[in-house]
Short mmCIF file of C-alpha atoms and ligand atoms in Angstrom, two decimals:
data_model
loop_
_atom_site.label_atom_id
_atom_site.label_comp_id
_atom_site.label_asym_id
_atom_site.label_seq_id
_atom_site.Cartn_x
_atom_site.Cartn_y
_atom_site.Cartn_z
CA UNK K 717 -39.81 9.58 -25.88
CA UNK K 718 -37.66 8.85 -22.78
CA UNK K 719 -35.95 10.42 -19.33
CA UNK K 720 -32.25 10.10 -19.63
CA UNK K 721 -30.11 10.42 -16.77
CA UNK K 722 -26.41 11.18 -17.47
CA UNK K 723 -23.57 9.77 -15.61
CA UNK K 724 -19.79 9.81 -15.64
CA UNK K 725 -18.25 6.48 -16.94
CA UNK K 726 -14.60 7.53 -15.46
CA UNK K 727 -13.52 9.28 -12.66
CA UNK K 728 -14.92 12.04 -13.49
CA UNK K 729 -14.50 15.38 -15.32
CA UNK K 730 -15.82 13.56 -18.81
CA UNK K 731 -17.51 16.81 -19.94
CA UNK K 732 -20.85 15.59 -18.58
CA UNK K 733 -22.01 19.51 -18.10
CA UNK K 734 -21.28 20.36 -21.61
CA UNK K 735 -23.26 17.32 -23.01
CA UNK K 736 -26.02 17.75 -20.60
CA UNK K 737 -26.59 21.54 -21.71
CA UNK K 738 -27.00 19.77 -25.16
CA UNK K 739 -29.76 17.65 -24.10
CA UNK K 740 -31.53 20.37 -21.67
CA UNK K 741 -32.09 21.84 -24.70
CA UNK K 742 -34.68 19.13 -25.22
CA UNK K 743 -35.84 18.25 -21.68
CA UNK K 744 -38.87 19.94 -19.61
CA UNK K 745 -36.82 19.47 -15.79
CA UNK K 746 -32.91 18.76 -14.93
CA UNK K 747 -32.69 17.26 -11.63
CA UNK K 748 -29.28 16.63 -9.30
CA UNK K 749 -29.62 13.39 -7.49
CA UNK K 750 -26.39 13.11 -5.44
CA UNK K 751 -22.74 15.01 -4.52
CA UNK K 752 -22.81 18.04 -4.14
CA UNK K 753 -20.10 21.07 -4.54
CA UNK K 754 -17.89 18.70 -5.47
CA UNK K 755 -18.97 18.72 -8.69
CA UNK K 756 -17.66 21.18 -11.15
CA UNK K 757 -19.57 20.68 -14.78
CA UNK K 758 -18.78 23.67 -17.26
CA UNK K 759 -20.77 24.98 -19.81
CA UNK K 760 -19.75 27.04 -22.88
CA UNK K 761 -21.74 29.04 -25.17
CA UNK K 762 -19.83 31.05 -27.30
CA UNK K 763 -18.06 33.51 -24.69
CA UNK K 764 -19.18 32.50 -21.90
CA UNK K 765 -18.38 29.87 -19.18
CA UNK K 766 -20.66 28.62 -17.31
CA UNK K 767 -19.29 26.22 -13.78
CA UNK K 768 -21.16 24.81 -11.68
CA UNK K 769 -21.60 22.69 -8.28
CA UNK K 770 -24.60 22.56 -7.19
CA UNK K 771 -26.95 24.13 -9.35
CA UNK K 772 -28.51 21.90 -12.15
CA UNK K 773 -26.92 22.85 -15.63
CA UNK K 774 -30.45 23.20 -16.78
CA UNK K 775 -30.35 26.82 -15.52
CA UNK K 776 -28.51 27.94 -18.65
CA UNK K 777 -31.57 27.28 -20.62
CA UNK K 778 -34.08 28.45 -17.61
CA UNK K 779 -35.32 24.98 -17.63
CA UNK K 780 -37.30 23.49 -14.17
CA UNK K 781 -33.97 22.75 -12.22
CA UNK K 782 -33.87 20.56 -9.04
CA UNK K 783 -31.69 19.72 -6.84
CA UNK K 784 -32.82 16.38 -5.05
CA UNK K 785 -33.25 14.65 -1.66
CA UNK K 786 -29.77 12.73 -2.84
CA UNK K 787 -27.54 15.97 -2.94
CA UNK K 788 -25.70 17.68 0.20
CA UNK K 789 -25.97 21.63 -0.36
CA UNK K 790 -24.12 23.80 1.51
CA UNK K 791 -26.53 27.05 1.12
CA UNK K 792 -23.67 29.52 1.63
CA UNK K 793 -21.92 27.50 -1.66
CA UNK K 794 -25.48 27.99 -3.37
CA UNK K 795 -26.36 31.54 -2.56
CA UNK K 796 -22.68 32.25 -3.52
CA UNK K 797 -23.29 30.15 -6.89
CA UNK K 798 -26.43 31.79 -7.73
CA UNK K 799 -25.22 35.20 -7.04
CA UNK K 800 -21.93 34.68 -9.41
CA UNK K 801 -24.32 33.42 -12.86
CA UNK K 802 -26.34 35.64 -12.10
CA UNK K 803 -23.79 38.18 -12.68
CA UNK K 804 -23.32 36.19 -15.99
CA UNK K 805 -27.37 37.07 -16.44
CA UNK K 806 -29.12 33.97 -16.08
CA UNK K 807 -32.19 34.22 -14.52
CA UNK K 808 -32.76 32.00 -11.10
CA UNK K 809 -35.91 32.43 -9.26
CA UNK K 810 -37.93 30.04 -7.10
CA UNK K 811 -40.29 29.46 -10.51
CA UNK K 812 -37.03 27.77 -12.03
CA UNK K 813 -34.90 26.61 -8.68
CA UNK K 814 -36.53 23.62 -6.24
CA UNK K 815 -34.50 22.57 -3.28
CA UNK K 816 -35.36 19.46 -1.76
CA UNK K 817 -36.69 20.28 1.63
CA UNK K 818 -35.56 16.63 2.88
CA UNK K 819 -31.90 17.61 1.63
CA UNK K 820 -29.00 17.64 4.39
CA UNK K 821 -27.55 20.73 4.94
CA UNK K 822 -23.33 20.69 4.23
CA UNK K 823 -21.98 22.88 7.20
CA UNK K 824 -18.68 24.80 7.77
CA UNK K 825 -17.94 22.06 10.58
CA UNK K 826 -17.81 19.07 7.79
CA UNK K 827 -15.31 21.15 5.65
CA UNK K 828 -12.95 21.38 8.82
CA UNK K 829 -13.16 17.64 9.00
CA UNK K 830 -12.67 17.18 5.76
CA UNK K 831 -9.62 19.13 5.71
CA UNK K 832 -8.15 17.76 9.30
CA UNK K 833 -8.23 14.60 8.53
CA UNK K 834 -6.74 14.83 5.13
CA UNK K 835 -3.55 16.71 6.47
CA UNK K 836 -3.47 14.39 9.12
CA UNK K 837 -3.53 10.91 6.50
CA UNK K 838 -0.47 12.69 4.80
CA UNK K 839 0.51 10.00 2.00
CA UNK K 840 -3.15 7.66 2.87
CA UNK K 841 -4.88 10.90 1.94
CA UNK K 842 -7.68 10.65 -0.61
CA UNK K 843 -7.39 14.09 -2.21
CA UNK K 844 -10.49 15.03 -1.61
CA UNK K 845 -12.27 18.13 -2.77
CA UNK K 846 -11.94 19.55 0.97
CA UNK K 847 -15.59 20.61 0.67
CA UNK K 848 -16.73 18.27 3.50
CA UNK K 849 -18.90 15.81 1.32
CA UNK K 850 -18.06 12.73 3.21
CA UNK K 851 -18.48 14.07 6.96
CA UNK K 852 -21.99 15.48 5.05
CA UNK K 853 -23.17 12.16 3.91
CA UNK K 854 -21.30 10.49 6.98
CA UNK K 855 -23.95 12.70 9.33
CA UNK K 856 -26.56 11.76 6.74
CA UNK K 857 -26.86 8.27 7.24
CA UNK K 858 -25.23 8.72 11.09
CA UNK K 859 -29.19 10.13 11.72
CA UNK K 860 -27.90 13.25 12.89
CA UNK K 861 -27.57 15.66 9.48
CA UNK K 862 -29.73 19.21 9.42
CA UNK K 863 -32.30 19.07 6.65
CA UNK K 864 -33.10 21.78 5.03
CA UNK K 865 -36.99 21.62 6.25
CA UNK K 866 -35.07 21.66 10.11
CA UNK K 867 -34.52 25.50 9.08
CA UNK K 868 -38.05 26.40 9.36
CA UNK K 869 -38.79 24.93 13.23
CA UNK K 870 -36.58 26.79 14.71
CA UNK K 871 -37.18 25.71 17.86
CA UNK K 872 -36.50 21.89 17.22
CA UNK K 873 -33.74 22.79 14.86
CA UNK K 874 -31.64 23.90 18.57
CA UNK K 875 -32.04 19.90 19.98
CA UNK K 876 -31.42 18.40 16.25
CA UNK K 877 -27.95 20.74 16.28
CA UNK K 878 -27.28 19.66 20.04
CA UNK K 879 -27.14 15.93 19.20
CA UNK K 880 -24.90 16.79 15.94
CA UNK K 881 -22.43 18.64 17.95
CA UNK K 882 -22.36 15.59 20.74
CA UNK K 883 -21.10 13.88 17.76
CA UNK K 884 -18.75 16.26 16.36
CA UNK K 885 -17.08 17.95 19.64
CA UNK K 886 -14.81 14.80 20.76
CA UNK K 887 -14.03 14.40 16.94
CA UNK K 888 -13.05 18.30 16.97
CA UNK K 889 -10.68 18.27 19.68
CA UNK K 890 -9.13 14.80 18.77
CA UNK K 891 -7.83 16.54 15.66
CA UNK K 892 -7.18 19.76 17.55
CA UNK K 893 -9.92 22.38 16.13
CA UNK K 894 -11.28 24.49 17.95
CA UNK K 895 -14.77 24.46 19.68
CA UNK K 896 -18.01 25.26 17.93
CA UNK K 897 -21.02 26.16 19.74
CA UNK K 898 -24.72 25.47 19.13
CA UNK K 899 -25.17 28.76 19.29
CA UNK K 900 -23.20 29.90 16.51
CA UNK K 901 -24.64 26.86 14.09
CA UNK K 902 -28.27 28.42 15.36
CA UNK K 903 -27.28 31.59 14.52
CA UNK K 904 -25.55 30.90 11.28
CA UNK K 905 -28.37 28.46 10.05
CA UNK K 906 -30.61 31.68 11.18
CA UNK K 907 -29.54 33.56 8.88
CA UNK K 908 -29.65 31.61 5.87
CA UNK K 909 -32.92 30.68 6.22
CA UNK K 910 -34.81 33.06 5.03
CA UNK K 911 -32.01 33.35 1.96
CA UNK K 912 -32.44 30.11 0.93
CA UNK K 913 -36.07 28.88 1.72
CA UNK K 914 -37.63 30.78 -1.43
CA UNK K 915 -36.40 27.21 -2.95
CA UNK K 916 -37.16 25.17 -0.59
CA UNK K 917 -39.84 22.55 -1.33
CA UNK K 918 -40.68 19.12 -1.32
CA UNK K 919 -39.14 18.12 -4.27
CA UNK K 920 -39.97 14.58 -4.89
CA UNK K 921 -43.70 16.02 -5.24
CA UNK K 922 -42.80 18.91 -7.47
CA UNK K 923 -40.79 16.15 -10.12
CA UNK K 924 -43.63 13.26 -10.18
CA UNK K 925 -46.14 16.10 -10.84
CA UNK K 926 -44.25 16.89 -13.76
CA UNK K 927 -43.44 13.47 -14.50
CA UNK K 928 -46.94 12.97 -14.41
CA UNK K 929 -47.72 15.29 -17.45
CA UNK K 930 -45.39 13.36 -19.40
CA UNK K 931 -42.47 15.93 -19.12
CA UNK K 932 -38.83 15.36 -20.66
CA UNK K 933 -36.30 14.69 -17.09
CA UNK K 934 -33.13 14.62 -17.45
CA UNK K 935 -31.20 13.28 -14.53
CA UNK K 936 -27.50 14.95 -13.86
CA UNK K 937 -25.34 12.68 -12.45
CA UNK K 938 -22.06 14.12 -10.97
CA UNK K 939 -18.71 12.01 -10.27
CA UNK K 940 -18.43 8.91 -12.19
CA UNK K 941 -18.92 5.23 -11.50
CA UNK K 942 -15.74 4.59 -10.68
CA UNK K 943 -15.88 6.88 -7.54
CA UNK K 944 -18.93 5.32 -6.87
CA UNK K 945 -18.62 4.24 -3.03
CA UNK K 946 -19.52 1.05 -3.97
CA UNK K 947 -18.21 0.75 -7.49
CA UNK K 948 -15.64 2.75 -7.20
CA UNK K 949 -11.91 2.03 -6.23
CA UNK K 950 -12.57 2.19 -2.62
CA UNK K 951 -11.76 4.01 -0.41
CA UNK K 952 -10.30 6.45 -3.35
CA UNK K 953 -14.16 7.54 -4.36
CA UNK K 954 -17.09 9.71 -2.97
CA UNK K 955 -19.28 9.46 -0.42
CA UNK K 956 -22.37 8.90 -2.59
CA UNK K 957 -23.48 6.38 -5.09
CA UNK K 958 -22.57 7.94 -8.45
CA UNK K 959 -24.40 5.04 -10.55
CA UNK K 960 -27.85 5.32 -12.74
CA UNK K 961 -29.60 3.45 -10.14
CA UNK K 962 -29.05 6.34 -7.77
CA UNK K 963 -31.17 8.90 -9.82
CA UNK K 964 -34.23 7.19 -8.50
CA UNK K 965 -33.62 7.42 -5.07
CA UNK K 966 -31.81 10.66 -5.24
CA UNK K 967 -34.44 12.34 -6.51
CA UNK K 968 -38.13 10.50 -5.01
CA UNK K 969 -39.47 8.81 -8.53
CA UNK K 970 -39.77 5.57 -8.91
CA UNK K 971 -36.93 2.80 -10.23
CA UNK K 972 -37.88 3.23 -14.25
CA UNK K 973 -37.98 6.99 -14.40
CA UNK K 974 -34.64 7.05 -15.17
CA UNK K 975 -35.15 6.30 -18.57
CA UNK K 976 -32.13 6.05 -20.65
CA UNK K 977 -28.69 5.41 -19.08
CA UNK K 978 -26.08 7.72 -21.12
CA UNK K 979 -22.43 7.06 -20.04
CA UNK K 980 -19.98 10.05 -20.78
CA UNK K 981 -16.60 8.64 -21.62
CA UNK K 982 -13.34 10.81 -22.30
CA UNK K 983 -11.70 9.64 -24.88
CA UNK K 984 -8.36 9.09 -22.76
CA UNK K 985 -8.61 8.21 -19.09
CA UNK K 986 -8.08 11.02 -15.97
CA UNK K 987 -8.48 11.51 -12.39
CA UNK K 988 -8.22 14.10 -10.02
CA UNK K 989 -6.92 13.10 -6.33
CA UNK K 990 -4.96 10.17 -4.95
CA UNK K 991 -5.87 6.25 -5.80
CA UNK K 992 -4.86 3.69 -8.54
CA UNK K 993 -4.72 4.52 -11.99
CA UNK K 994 -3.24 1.59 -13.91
CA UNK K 995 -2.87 3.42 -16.95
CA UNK K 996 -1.77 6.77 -15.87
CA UNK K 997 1.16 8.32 -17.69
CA UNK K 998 4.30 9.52 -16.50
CA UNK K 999 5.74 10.90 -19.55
CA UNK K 1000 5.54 13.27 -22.17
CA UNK K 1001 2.28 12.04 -23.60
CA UNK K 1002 0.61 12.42 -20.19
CA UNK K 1003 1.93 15.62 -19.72
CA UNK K 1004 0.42 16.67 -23.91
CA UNK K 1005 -2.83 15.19 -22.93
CA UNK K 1006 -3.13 17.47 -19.64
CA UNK K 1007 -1.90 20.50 -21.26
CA UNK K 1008 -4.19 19.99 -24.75
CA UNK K 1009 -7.30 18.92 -22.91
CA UNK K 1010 -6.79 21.94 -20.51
CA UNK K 1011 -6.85 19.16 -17.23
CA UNK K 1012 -7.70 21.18 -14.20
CA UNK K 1013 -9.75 20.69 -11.59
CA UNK K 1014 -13.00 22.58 -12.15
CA UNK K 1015 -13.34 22.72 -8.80
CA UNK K 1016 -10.06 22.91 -7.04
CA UNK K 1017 -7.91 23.41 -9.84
CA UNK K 1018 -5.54 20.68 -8.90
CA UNK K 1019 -4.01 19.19 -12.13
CA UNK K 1020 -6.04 15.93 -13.28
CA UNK K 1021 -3.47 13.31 -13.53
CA UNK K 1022 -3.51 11.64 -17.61
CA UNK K 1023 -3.64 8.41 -19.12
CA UNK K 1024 -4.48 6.02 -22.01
CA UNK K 1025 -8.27 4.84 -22.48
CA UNK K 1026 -9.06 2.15 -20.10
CA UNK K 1027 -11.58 0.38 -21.67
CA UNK K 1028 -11.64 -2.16 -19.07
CA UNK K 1029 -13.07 0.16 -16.43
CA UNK K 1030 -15.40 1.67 -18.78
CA UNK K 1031 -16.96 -1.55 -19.51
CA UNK K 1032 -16.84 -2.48 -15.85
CA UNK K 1033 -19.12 1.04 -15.41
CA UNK K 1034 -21.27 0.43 -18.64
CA UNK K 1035 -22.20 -2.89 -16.77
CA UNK K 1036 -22.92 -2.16 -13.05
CA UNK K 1037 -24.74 1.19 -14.52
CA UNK K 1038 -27.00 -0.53 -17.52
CA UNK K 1039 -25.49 2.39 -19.61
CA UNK K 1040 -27.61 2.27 -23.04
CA UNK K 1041 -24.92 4.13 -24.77
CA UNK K 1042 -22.28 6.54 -24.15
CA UNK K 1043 -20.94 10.44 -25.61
CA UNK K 1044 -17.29 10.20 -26.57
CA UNK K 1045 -16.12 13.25 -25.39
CA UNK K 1046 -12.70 15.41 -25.80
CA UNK K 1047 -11.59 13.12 -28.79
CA UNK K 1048 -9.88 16.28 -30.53
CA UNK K 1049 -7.24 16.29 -27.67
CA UNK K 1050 -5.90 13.10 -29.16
CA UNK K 1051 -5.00 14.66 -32.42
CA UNK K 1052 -1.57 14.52 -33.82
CA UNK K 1053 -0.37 11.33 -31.67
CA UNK K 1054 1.08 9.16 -33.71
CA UNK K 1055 0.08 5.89 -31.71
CA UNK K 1056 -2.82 5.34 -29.45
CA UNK K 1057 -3.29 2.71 -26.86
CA UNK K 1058 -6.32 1.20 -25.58
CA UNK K 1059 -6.37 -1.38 -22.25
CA UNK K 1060 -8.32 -4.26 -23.33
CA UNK K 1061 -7.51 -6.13 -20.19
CA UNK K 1062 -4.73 -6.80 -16.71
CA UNK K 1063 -2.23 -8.90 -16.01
CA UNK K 1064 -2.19 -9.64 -12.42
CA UNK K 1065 0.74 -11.86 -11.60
CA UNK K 1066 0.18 -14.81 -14.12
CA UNK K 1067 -3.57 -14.19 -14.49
CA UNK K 1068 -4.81 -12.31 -17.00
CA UNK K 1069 -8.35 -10.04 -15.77
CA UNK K 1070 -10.87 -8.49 -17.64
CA UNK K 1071 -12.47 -6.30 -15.10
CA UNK K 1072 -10.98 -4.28 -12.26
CA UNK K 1073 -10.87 -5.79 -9.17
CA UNK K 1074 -11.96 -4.85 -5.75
CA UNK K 1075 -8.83 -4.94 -3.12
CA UNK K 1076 -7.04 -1.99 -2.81
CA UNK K 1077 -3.71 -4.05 -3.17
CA UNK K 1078 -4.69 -5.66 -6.41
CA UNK K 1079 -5.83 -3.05 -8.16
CA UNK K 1080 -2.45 -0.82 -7.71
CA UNK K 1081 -0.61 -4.00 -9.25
CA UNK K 1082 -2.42 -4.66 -12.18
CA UNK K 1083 -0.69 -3.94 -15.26
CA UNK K 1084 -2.56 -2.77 -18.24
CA UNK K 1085 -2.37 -5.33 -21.60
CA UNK K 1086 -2.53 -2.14 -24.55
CA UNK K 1087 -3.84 -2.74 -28.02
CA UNK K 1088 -1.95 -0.08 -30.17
CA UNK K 1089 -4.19 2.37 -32.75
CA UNK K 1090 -2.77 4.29 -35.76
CA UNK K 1091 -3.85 8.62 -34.40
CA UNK K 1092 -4.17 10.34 -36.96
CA UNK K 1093 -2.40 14.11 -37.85
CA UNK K 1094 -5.47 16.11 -38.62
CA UNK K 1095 -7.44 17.98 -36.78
CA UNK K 1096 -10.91 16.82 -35.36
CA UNK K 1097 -11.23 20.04 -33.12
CA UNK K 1098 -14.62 21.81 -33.93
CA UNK K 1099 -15.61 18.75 -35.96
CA UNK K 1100 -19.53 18.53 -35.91
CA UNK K 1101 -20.25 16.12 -38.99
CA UNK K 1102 -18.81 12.20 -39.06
CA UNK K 1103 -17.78 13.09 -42.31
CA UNK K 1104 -15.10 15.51 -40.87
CA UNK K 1105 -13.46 13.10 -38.78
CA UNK K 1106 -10.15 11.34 -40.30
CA UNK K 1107 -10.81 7.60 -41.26
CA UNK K 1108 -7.92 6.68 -37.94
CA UNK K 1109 -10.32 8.59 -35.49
CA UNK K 1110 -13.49 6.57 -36.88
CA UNK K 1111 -11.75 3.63 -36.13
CA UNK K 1112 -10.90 4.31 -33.00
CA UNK K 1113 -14.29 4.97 -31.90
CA UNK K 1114 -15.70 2.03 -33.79
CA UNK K 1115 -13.01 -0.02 -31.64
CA UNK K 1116 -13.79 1.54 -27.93
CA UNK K 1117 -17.66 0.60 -29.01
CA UNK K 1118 -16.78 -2.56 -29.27
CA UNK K 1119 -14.84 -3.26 -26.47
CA UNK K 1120 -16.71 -1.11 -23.89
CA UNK K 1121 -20.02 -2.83 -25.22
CA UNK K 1122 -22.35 -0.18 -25.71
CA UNK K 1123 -23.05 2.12 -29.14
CA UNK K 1124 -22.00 6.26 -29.10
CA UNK K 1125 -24.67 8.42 -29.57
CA UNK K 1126 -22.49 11.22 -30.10
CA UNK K 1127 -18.75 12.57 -30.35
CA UNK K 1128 -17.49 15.80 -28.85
CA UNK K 1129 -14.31 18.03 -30.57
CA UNK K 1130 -14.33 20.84 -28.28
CA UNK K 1131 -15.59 22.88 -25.37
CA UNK K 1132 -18.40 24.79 -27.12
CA UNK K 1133 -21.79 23.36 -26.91
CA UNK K 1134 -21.65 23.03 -31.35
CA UNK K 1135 -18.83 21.27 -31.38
CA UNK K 1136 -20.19 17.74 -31.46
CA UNK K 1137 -20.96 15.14 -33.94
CA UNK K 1138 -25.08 13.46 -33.28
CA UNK K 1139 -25.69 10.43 -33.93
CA UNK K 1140 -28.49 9.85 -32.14
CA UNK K 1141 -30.68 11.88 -29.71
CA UNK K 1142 -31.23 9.78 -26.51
CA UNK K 1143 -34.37 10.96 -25.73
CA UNK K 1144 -35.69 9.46 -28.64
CA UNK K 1145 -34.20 6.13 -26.86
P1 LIG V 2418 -17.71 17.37 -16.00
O1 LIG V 2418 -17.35 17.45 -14.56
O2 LIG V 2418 -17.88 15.96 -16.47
O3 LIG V 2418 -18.89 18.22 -16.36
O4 LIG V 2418 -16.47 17.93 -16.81
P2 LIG V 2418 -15.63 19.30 -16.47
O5 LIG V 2418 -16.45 20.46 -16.87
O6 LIG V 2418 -15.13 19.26 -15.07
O7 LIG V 2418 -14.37 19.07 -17.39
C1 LIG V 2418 -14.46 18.90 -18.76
C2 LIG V 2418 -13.65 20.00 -19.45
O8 LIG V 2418 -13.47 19.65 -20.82
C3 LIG V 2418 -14.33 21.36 -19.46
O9 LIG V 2418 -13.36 22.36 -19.37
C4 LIG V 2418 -15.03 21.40 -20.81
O10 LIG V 2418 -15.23 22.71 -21.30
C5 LIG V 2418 -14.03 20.66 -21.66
N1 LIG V 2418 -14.61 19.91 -22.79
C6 LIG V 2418 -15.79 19.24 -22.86
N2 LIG V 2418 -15.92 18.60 -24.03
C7 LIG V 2418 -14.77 18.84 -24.72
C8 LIG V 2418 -14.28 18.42 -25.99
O11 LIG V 2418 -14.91 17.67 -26.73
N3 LIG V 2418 -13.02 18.85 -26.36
C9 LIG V 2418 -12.29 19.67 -25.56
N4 LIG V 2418 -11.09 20.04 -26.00
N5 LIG V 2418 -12.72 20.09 -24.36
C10 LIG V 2418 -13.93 19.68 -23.94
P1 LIG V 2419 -17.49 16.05 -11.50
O1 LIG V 2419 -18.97 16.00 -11.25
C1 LIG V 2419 -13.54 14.49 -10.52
C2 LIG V 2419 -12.87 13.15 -6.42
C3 LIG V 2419 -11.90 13.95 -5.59
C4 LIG V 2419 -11.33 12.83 -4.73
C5 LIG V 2419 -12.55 11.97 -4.45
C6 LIG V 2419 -13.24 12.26 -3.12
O2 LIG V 2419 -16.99 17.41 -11.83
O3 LIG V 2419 -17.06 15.01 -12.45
P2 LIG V 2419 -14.80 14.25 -2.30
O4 LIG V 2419 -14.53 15.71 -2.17
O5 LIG V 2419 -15.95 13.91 -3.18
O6 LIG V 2419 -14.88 13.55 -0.96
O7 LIG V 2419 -13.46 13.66 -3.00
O8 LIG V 2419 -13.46 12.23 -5.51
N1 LIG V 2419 -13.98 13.95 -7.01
C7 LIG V 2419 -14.04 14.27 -8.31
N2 LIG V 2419 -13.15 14.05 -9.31
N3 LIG V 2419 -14.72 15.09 -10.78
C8 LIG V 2419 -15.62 15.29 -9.80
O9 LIG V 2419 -16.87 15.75 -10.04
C9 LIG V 2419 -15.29 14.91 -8.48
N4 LIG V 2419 -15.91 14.98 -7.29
C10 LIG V 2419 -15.11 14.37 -6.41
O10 LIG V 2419 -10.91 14.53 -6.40
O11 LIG V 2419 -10.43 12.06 -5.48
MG1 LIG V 2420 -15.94 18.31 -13.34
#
């Protein structure tokens, strides 16, 4: 018996929430270790849909959730979260929701930012999720971010806001907003408090004690390795690290914890926001794939833009995250094309690449080298045996396996938690 910590092998939007409500089923504790409401992982259980940002998807299931040191929360986002599935009747009390009290705080101030400075990049914007994520994690390791364990000293809290707004005042009225005062973060932060600190705790003590007992964690990852800020296509990524290795840190246990790496892989290739896509789609395929795999933001409800699996990016992720083995995941949105296409490697000028590489320039003129796949006409939606799946689809799978280098544990055909195909349960390893 293992951990397993879950993280996106794309760009994101894999159906990571639906597989990790599969295996919460089987864990003790679901922790967050980085982003924050960003994320948008949805859940459905019969008729109802579940989304969420911030909280761990292990609420569903009233399992230990925790959101770690590695995550910036924006309490307002929270309370509003936990007040809307609530109204959906789960059940979230301090017994089942820890905060980190070494968290930083996401303010109204970092979503301003966030927004001026993408209308102000015009065509160099990133697309970002406008929640103020990077001017979060930018104050985070600046020194000068507002912990959530800053809310309950409220006299030091006043100099610890002071020094962020010395930061944040010339930035303000270089891109023309208008003045905040201490006094208003004080007072706003004031009130919050006593909403929020209920779950406020020191996490990293909370998940080794349970760690300690020998209890099932499974680690959430949000994002996806390739908006990794390291991994990633820079600077078209988050502000956090999105890879395995950042459970561990993201949460306070120790490097091994993690347990088994599971990579969630779409079965086609999409992204949400500006940056290079070298198999995107312009054409009527694109435009099926986005309309049968319902491709919306979760979060902003942009639409996701579409394209043919890249397994060259996948494999690039499976390697700098040690993923043990993945979930294929919306494979029933491929049925009825009559020919698939996998990238198996680039062509840059004369060279031919098998990996991504890391300048900006480079990576918007690599062209894709496709291997073409029979589809298949049947349907695989609902599908929840191997056995169901048409011989075509099998071999498709069988081929991604092999060129990604690492096995699937499991196949999803559809939205509902049942519809998915086991092979193997990763917490048995
Ligand atoms: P996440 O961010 O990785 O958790 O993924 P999102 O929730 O943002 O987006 C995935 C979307 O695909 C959600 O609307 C899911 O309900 C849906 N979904 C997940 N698995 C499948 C599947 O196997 N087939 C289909 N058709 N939809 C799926
Ligand atoms: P889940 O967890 C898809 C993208 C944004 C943008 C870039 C930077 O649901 O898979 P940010 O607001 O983080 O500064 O935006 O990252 N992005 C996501 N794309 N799924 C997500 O989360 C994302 N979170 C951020 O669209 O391109
Ligand atoms: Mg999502």
């Amino acid at each position: 018996m293992t951990n397993v910590t879950v993280i996106g092998a794309q760009w994101g939007d894999e159906g990571k929430g639906k597989v990790i409500d599969w295996l919460a089923d089987r864990a003790d504790v679901v922790v967050r270790f980085q982003g924050g409401n960003n994320a948008g992982h949805t859940i459905v259980v019969g008729n109802n849909v579940y989304k969420f940002s911030l909280l761990p998807s292990g609420v569903v299931q009233g399992k230990l959730s925790i959101i770690g040191n590695g995550v910036v929360v924006n309490p307002w986002s929270l309370l509003d979260e936990i007040e809307r599935v609530r109204g959906q009747g789960l059940k979230i009390t301090p017994e089942i929701l820890v905060v980190a009290d070494n968290a930083c705080i996401v303010l109204p101030l970092h979503a301003d930012l966030d927004r001026a400075r993408e209308e102000r990049a015009g065509d160099n914007k990133i697309g970002t999720t406008a929640r103020g994520i990077g001017p979060a994690y930018e104050d985070k390791v600046g020194r000068r971010a507002i912990r959530f364990v800053d809310l309950a000293d409220a006299e030091s809290l006043r100099a610890k806001i002071e020094r962020l707004l010395a930061h944040h005042e010339p930035l303000r009225r270089g891109l023309d907003l208008p003045d905040v005062s201490a006094q208003q973060v004080f007072d706003m932060l004031m009130a919050v408090a006593p909403k929020v600190s209920p779950y406020v705790q020191p996490a990293w003590r909370v998940l080794n004690a349970v760690v300690k007992e020998g209890k099932r964690v499974l680690f959430e990852g949000a994002q996806a390795a390739m908006l990794d800020v390291d991994h990633g296509t820079y600077p078209y990524v988050t502000s956090s690290n999105t890879v395995a290795g950042q459970a561990a840190a993201g949460a306070g246990v120790g490097a091994s914890a993690g347990g088994y790496v599971l990579g969630i892989v779409k079965a086609y290739t999409t992204r949400v926001g500006e940056g290079p896509f070298p198999t995107e789609l312009h054409d009527e395929i694109g435009q099926r794939l986005g309309q049968r795999g319902d491709e919306f933001g979760t979060v902003t409800g942009r639409p996701r833009r579409c394209g043919w699996f890249d397994a060259v990016l996948v494999r690039q992720s499976v390697t700098v995250s040690g993923i043990d083995g993945v979930v294929l995941t919306k494979l029933d949105v491929l049925d009825g094309i009559e020919t698939l296409k996998i990238c198996t490697g680039y062509k840059l000028g004369d060279k031919v690449l098998d990996y991504l590489p890391a300048g900006l320039r480079d990576q918007a003129a690599v062209v894709p080298i496709y291997e073409e796949i029979a589809g298949w006409t049947q349907s695989t939606k609902g599908a929840r045996s191997w056995r169901d799946l048409p011989p075509n689809a099998v071999i498709y799978v069988r081929r991604i396996e092999e060129l990604i280098g690492a096995p699937t544990v499991q196949v999803t055909t559809g939205p509902d938690r049942d519809d998915t195909i086991v092979m193997r349960d990763p917490f048995q390893g």
